[in-house]
Amino acid sequence: MNQPKYKTWVRSKALITFSVLTVISVLLSLLSFISVLFLIFIIPTLLFGYILLIVGVTGWRLSEIGGDYQNKIHQLIASKVEGNRILDIGCGSGHLLAIIAKQNPESELVGIDFWGDNWEYSKELCINNFRAENITNKVEFRKETASNLPDDLGMFDCIVSCMTFHEVQDVNDKTISIEVALRHLKKGGRFIFLDLFQDPKYYPERKKIDKVIASQNGRVTERKSLSEVIQLPFPLKHKKVLGYAEIITGRMAD
Ligand SMILES: C[S@@+](CC[C@H](N)C(=O)[O-])C[C@H]1O[C@@H](n2cnc3c(N)ncnc32)[C@H](O)[C@@H]1O
Protein backbone atom coordinates (compact mmCIF):
# COMPACT_ATOMS: atom_id res chain seq x y z
CA MET A 1 0.00 0.00 0.00
CA ASN A 2 1.08 3.59 -0.73
CA GLN A 3 2.68 5.07 2.42
CA PRO A 4 2.73 8.83 3.17
CA LYS A 5 6.20 10.43 2.95
CA TYR A 6 6.69 13.25 5.41
CA LYS A 7 10.25 14.40 5.00
CA THR A 8 11.95 16.34 7.78
CA TRP A 9 13.05 19.96 7.49
CA VAL A 10 16.64 18.77 7.01
CA ARG A 11 17.33 18.67 3.31
CA SER A 12 19.30 15.64 2.05
CA LYS A 13 21.28 18.12 -0.10
CA ALA A 14 22.66 19.74 3.09
CA LEU A 15 23.56 16.34 4.60
CA ILE A 16 25.33 15.22 1.42
CA THR A 17 27.22 18.53 1.02
CA PHE A 18 28.56 18.53 4.59
CA SER A 19 29.38 14.79 4.48
CA VAL A 20 31.46 15.32 1.30
CA LEU A 21 33.20 18.41 2.73
CA THR A 22 33.98 16.57 5.99
CA VAL A 23 35.36 13.48 4.20
CA ILE A 24 37.56 15.64 1.89
CA SER A 25 38.95 17.69 4.76
CA VAL A 26 39.59 14.55 6.88
CA LEU A 27 41.50 13.01 3.97
CA LEU A 28 43.54 16.18 3.43
CA SER A 29 44.34 16.33 7.16
CA LEU A 30 45.47 12.69 7.17
CA LEU A 31 47.61 13.15 4.04
CA SER A 32 49.31 16.21 5.54
CA PHE A 33 49.58 14.69 9.01
CA ILE A 34 53.32 15.19 9.48
CA SER A 35 53.59 18.54 7.71
CA VAL A 36 52.63 22.07 8.69
CA LEU A 37 49.67 21.84 6.25
CA PHE A 38 47.94 19.66 8.84
CA LEU A 39 47.31 22.78 10.91
CA ILE A 40 45.57 24.36 7.92
CA PHE A 41 43.36 21.35 7.10
CA ILE A 42 42.39 20.46 10.65
CA ILE A 43 40.36 23.70 11.04
CA PRO A 44 37.89 23.01 8.18
CA THR A 45 37.77 19.35 9.29
CA LEU A 46 36.56 20.36 12.75
CA LEU A 47 34.19 23.00 11.37
CA PHE A 48 32.54 20.79 8.73
CA GLY A 49 32.47 17.86 11.17
CA TYR A 50 30.63 20.01 13.73
CA ILE A 51 28.11 21.29 11.14
CA LEU A 52 27.56 17.72 9.93
CA LEU A 53 26.92 16.60 13.52
CA ILE A 54 24.33 19.39 14.05
CA VAL A 55 22.58 18.82 10.70
CA GLY A 56 22.62 15.01 11.00
CA VAL A 57 21.39 14.80 14.60
CA THR A 58 18.75 17.49 13.87
CA GLY A 59 17.37 15.36 11.01
CA TRP A 60 17.33 12.30 13.29
CA ARG A 61 15.62 14.14 16.18
CA LEU A 62 12.93 15.50 13.85
CA SER A 63 12.26 12.05 12.39
CA GLU A 64 10.06 9.33 13.89
CA ILE A 65 13.03 7.25 15.09
CA GLY A 66 14.86 10.09 16.84
CA GLY A 67 12.03 11.44 19.00
CA ASP A 68 9.51 12.59 16.36
CA TYR A 69 9.99 16.28 17.21
CA GLN A 70 8.67 17.57 13.86
CA ASN A 71 5.44 15.68 14.50
CA LYS A 72 5.35 16.94 18.13
CA ILE A 73 5.60 20.54 16.88
CA HIS A 74 2.83 19.98 14.32
CA GLN A 75 0.64 18.33 16.99
CA LEU A 76 1.16 21.37 19.23
CA ILE A 77 -0.02 23.76 16.48
CA ALA A 78 -2.94 21.49 15.49
CA SER A 79 -4.12 21.33 19.11
CA LYS A 80 -4.79 25.09 18.98
CA VAL A 81 -6.75 25.06 15.70
CA GLU A 82 -10.40 26.18 15.73
CA GLY A 83 -13.07 26.58 13.09
CA ASN A 84 -13.97 24.96 9.84
CA ARG A 85 -12.05 26.64 7.02
CA ILE A 86 -8.31 26.37 7.65
CA LEU A 87 -5.28 27.67 5.71
CA ASP A 88 -1.70 26.42 6.15
CA ILE A 89 0.88 28.86 4.78
CA GLY A 90 3.98 26.97 3.63
CA CYS A 91 2.36 23.55 3.94
CA GLY A 92 5.51 21.65 2.77
CA SER A 93 4.60 17.96 2.58
CA GLY A 94 1.06 18.47 3.96
CA HIS A 95 1.84 16.86 7.35
CA LEU A 96 0.36 19.59 9.58
CA LEU A 97 -2.78 19.80 7.42
CA ALA A 98 -3.13 15.99 7.57
CA ILE A 99 -3.19 16.13 11.38
CA ILE A 100 -5.80 18.93 11.26
CA ALA A 101 -7.87 16.92 8.75
CA LYS A 102 -7.89 13.84 11.00
CA GLN A 103 -8.90 16.01 13.98
CA ASN A 104 -11.89 17.38 12.09
CA PRO A 105 -12.95 15.40 8.99
CA GLU A 106 -15.60 18.07 8.26
CA SER A 107 -13.08 20.91 7.98
CA GLU A 108 -12.22 22.49 4.63
CA LEU A 109 -8.48 22.86 4.09
CA VAL A 110 -6.24 24.94 1.87
CA GLY A 111 -2.46 24.52 1.76
CA ILE A 112 -0.27 27.00 -0.05
CA ASP A 113 3.47 26.76 -0.60
CA PHE A 114 5.99 28.14 -3.04
CA TRP A 115 7.64 24.69 -3.35
CA GLY A 116 10.88 26.17 -4.68
CA ASP A 117 13.95 24.12 -5.73
CA ASN A 118 15.49 24.67 -2.32
CA TRP A 119 13.03 22.23 -0.73
CA GLU A 120 12.23 18.56 -1.26
CA TYR A 121 8.49 19.14 -0.87
CA SER A 122 5.94 19.52 -3.70
CA LYS A 123 2.24 19.84 -4.45
CA GLU A 124 2.26 16.23 -5.79
CA LEU A 125 3.78 15.02 -2.51
CA CYS A 126 0.95 16.71 -0.55
CA ILE A 127 -1.72 15.19 -2.82
CA ASN A 128 -0.13 11.71 -2.59
CA ASN A 129 0.19 11.96 1.20
CA PHE A 130 -3.49 12.89 1.57
CA ARG A 131 -4.43 10.00 -0.73
CA ALA A 132 -2.24 7.56 1.22
CA GLU A 133 -3.84 8.72 4.49
CA ASN A 134 -7.37 8.28 3.03
CA ILE A 135 -8.27 11.82 4.04
CA THR A 136 -11.73 12.74 2.84
CA ASN A 137 -11.82 16.46 3.79
CA LYS A 138 -12.36 19.02 1.05
CA VAL A 139 -8.78 20.15 0.34
CA GLU A 140 -6.90 22.30 -2.15
CA PHE A 141 -3.12 22.67 -2.52
CA ARG A 142 -1.92 25.74 -4.40
CA LYS A 143 1.46 27.12 -5.42
CA GLU A 144 1.51 30.69 -4.08
CA THR A 145 3.97 32.91 -2.31
CA ALA A 146 3.21 33.82 1.31
CA SER A 147 4.13 37.47 0.66
CA ASN A 148 1.36 37.99 -1.89
CA LEU A 149 -1.66 35.74 -1.41
CA PRO A 150 -4.36 36.13 -4.07
CA ASP A 151 -7.83 37.41 -3.10
CA ASP A 152 -9.52 34.31 -4.51
CA LEU A 153 -8.12 32.19 -1.64
CA GLY A 154 -11.00 33.66 0.32
CA MET A 155 -11.38 34.06 4.06
CA PHE A 156 -10.53 31.54 6.79
CA ASP A 157 -11.60 30.74 10.36
CA CYS A 158 -8.05 29.80 11.25
CA ILE A 159 -4.61 30.24 9.66
CA VAL A 160 -1.55 28.23 10.68
CA SER A 161 2.03 28.53 9.53
CA CYS A 162 5.08 26.59 10.70
CA MET A 163 8.71 27.59 10.09
CA THR A 164 7.86 29.34 6.84
CA PHE A 165 7.79 33.16 7.11
CA HIS A 166 11.58 33.44 7.59
CA GLU A 167 12.06 31.33 4.43
CA VAL A 168 10.14 33.73 2.18
CA GLN A 169 12.85 35.06 -0.13
CA ASP A 170 10.88 37.58 -2.22
CA VAL A 171 10.65 40.09 0.65
CA ASN A 172 13.33 41.31 3.06
CA ASP A 173 10.83 42.25 5.74
CA LYS A 174 9.52 38.88 7.00
CA THR A 175 6.55 40.57 8.75
CA ILE A 176 5.00 41.30 5.33
CA SER A 177 3.83 37.67 5.08
CA ILE A 178 2.22 37.95 8.54
CA GLU A 179 0.29 41.04 7.43
CA VAL A 180 -0.77 39.35 4.18
CA ALA A 181 -1.93 36.24 6.09
CA LEU A 182 -4.08 38.23 8.52
CA ARG A 183 -5.97 39.88 5.62
CA HIS A 184 -7.40 36.40 4.95
CA LEU A 185 -8.75 35.84 8.47
CA LYS A 186 -12.45 36.30 9.22
CA LYS A 187 -13.56 38.52 12.12
CA GLY A 188 -12.85 36.61 15.35
CA GLY A 189 -10.61 34.22 13.38
CA ARG A 190 -7.60 32.56 15.00
CA PHE A 191 -3.95 32.46 13.95
CA ILE A 192 -1.21 30.13 15.13
CA PHE A 193 2.23 31.00 13.77
CA LEU A 194 5.46 29.23 14.65
CA ASP A 195 8.65 30.71 13.28
CA LEU A 196 12.12 31.95 14.27
CA PHE A 197 10.47 35.12 15.61
CA GLN A 198 13.27 35.65 18.19
CA ASP A 199 16.05 35.55 15.59
CA PRO A 200 17.30 39.13 15.00
CA LYS A 201 18.61 38.06 11.59
CA TYR A 202 15.03 37.60 10.34
CA TYR A 203 13.10 39.86 12.73
CA PRO A 204 15.45 42.73 13.67
CA GLU A 205 12.57 44.73 15.24
CA ARG A 206 10.55 42.35 17.43
CA LYS A 207 7.96 45.04 18.21
CA LYS A 208 7.19 45.24 14.47
CA ILE A 209 5.48 41.82 14.67
CA ASP A 210 2.95 43.18 17.22
CA LYS A 211 2.53 46.41 15.26
CA VAL A 212 1.73 44.50 12.08
CA ILE A 213 -0.75 42.24 13.89
CA ALA A 214 -2.43 45.28 15.52
CA SER A 215 -2.56 47.11 12.17
CA GLN A 216 -4.77 44.29 10.84
CA ASN A 217 -7.06 44.35 13.91
CA GLY A 218 -5.45 41.27 15.39
CA ARG A 219 -4.40 40.62 18.98
CA VAL A 220 -1.76 38.27 20.35
CA THR A 221 -3.27 36.03 23.02
CA GLU A 222 -0.23 33.85 23.73
CA ARG A 223 3.43 34.01 22.83
CA LYS A 224 5.91 31.38 23.98
CA SER A 225 9.38 30.19 23.09
CA LEU A 226 9.09 26.74 21.57
CA SER A 227 11.53 25.45 24.21
CA GLU A 228 9.08 26.56 26.95
CA VAL A 229 6.35 24.38 25.51
CA ILE A 230 8.31 21.39 24.23
CA GLN A 231 11.52 20.24 25.92
CA LEU A 232 14.00 20.39 23.10
CA PRO A 233 17.00 18.02 23.26
CA PHE A 234 20.41 18.62 21.66
CA PRO A 235 20.79 19.97 19.03
CA LEU A 236 17.25 21.29 18.53
CA LYS A 237 17.81 23.91 21.24
CA HIS A 238 20.82 25.27 19.31
CA LYS A 239 20.33 28.89 18.12
CA LYS A 240 20.95 27.82 14.52
CA VAL A 241 18.22 25.16 14.77
CA LEU A 242 15.08 25.91 16.84
CA GLY A 243 16.61 27.99 19.65
CA TYR A 244 14.94 31.14 18.31
CA ALA A 245 11.59 29.49 17.55
CA GLU A 246 8.49 31.04 19.06
CA ILE A 247 4.81 30.22 18.79
CA ILE A 248 2.46 33.19 18.52
CA THR A 249 -1.27 32.60 18.89
CA GLY A 250 -3.89 35.27 18.45
CA ARG A 251 -7.28 36.36 17.28
CA MET A 252 -8.85 38.95 15.02
CA ALA A 253 -11.26 41.49 16.49
CA ASP A 254 -14.99 40.62 16.18
C1 LIG B 1 10.95 24.51 7.06
S1 LIG B 1 9.84 24.18 5.76
C2 LIG B 1 8.33 24.02 6.69
C3 LIG B 1 7.27 23.26 5.94
C4 LIG B 1 5.99 22.99 6.75
N1 LIG B 1 5.38 24.22 7.20
C5 LIG B 1 6.25 22.08 7.91
O1 LIG B 1 6.13 22.52 9.06
O2 LIG B 1 6.61 20.90 7.67
C6 LIG B 1 9.65 25.78 4.98
C7 LIG B 1 8.59 25.79 3.91
O3 LIG B 1 8.48 27.15 3.44
C8 LIG B 1 8.14 27.06 2.08
N2 LIG B 1 8.37 28.37 1.43
C9 LIG B 1 9.54 28.96 1.11
N3 LIG B 1 9.32 30.14 0.52
C10 LIG B 1 7.97 30.31 0.47
C11 LIG B 1 7.13 31.33 -0.03
N4 LIG B 1 7.62 32.42 -0.62
N5 LIG B 1 5.79 31.18 0.09
C12 LIG B 1 5.27 30.06 0.68
N6 LIG B 1 6.02 29.06 1.16
C13 LIG B 1 7.36 29.17 1.05
C14 LIG B 1 9.07 25.97 1.57
O4 LIG B 1 8.69 25.50 0.30
C15 LIG B 1 8.92 24.94 2.68
O5 LIG B 1 7.86 24.07 2.43
Tab-separated table of N, CA and C and ligand atoms in Angstrom, residues 9 70 74 90-92 112-116 119 121 144-146 162-164 167-168 170, ligand 1:
chain	number	residue	atom	x	y	z
A	9	TRP	N	12.597	18.657	7.981
A	9	TRP	CA	13.046	19.965	7.491
A	9	TRP	C	14.523	19.941	7.083
A	70	GLN	N	9.419	16.808	14.875
A	70	GLN	CA	8.672	17.571	13.864
A	70	GLN	C	7.166	17.303	14.037
A	74	HIS	N	4.078	19.877	15.100
A	74	HIS	CA	2.835	19.980	14.320
A	74	HIS	C	1.615	19.666	15.196
A	90	GLY	N	2.713	27.695	3.699
A	90	GLY	CA	3.983	26.965	3.633
A	90	GLY	C	3.760	25.545	4.101
A	91	CYS	N	2.833	24.848	3.427
A	91	CYS	CA	2.364	23.547	3.941
A	91	CYS	C	3.351	22.403	3.705
A	92	GLY	N	4.432	22.640	2.942
A	92	GLY	CA	5.508	21.646	2.775
A	92	GLY	C	5.053	20.330	2.193
A	112	ILE	N	-1.041	26.305	0.997
A	112	ILE	CA	-0.275	27.000	-0.051
A	112	ILE	C	1.207	26.843	0.282
A	113	ASP	N	2.012	26.831	-0.774
A	113	ASP	CA	3.468	26.762	-0.596
A	113	ASP	C	4.083	27.209	-1.911
A	114	PHE	N	5.307	27.739	-1.813
A	114	PHE	CA	5.989	28.142	-3.041
A	114	PHE	C	6.694	26.933	-3.685
A	115	TRP	N	7.000	25.921	-2.887
A	115	TRP	CA	7.643	24.689	-3.349
A	115	TRP	C	8.809	24.971	-4.302
A	116	GLY	N	9.715	25.845	-3.840
A	116	GLY	CA	10.881	26.167	-4.685
A	116	GLY	C	11.887	25.022	-4.701
A	119	TRP	N	13.695	23.185	-1.621
A	119	TRP	CA	13.033	22.231	-0.730
A	119	TRP	C	12.692	20.946	-1.442
A	121	TYR	N	9.936	19.297	-0.967
A	121	TYR	CA	8.488	19.138	-0.869
A	121	TYR	C	7.854	19.561	-2.199
A	144	GLU	N	1.627	29.237	-4.274
A	144	GLU	CA	1.513	30.690	-4.081
A	144	GLU	C	2.685	31.124	-3.226
A	145	THR	N	2.978	32.428	-3.251
A	145	THR	CA	3.973	32.914	-2.306
A	145	THR	C	3.277	33.580	-1.113
A	146	ALA	N	3.814	33.326	0.075
A	146	ALA	CA	3.208	33.823	1.309
A	146	ALA	C	3.175	35.345	1.358
A	162	CYS	N	3.997	27.172	9.891
A	162	CYS	CA	5.075	26.592	10.703
A	162	CYS	C	6.416	26.732	9.984
A	163	MET	N	7.327	27.462	10.569
A	163	MET	CA	8.706	27.591	10.089
A	163	MET	C	8.792	28.028	8.625
A	164	THR	N	7.908	28.944	8.246
A	164	THR	CA	7.859	29.344	6.841
A	164	THR	C	8.190	30.816	6.612
A	167	GLU	N	11.537	31.926	5.677
A	167	GLU	CA	12.060	31.330	4.434
A	167	GLU	C	11.621	32.103	3.195
A	168	VAL	N	10.681	33.029	3.352
A	168	VAL	CA	10.142	33.735	2.179
A	168	VAL	C	11.221	34.676	1.625
A	170	ASP	N	11.215	36.441	-1.344
A	170	ASP	CA	10.885	37.575	-2.223
A	170	ASP	C	10.587	38.874	-1.465
B	1	LIG	C1	10.954	24.513	7.064
B	1	LIG	S1	9.842	24.184	5.764
B	1	LIG	C2	8.329	24.022	6.694
B	1	LIG	C3	7.270	23.265	5.937
B	1	LIG	C4	5.990	22.991	6.746
B	1	LIG	N1	5.383	24.218	7.204
B	1	LIG	C5	6.254	22.079	7.910
B	1	LIG	O1	6.131	22.524	9.059
B	1	LIG	O2	6.611	20.901	7.674
B	1	LIG	C6	9.654	25.780	4.982
B	1	LIG	C7	8.594	25.795	3.913
B	1	LIG	O3	8.478	27.151	3.443
B	1	LIG	C8	8.142	27.064	2.076
B	1	LIG	N2	8.365	28.370	1.431
B	1	LIG	C9	9.538	28.962	1.109
B	1	LIG	N3	9.315	30.142	0.520
B	1	LIG	C10	7.974	30.308	0.472
B	1	LIG	C11	7.126	31.333	-0.030
B	1	LIG	N4	7.621	32.421	-0.619
B	1	LIG	N5	5.786	31.184	0.091
B	1	LIG	C12	5.268	30.063	0.681
B	1	LIG	N6	6.025	29.056	1.161
B	1	LIG	C13	7.355	29.172	1.050
B	1	LIG	C14	9.073	25.971	1.572
B	1	LIG	O4	8.693	25.497	0.296
B	1	LIG	C15	8.919	24.938	2.684
B	1	LIG	O5	7.860	24.071	2.434
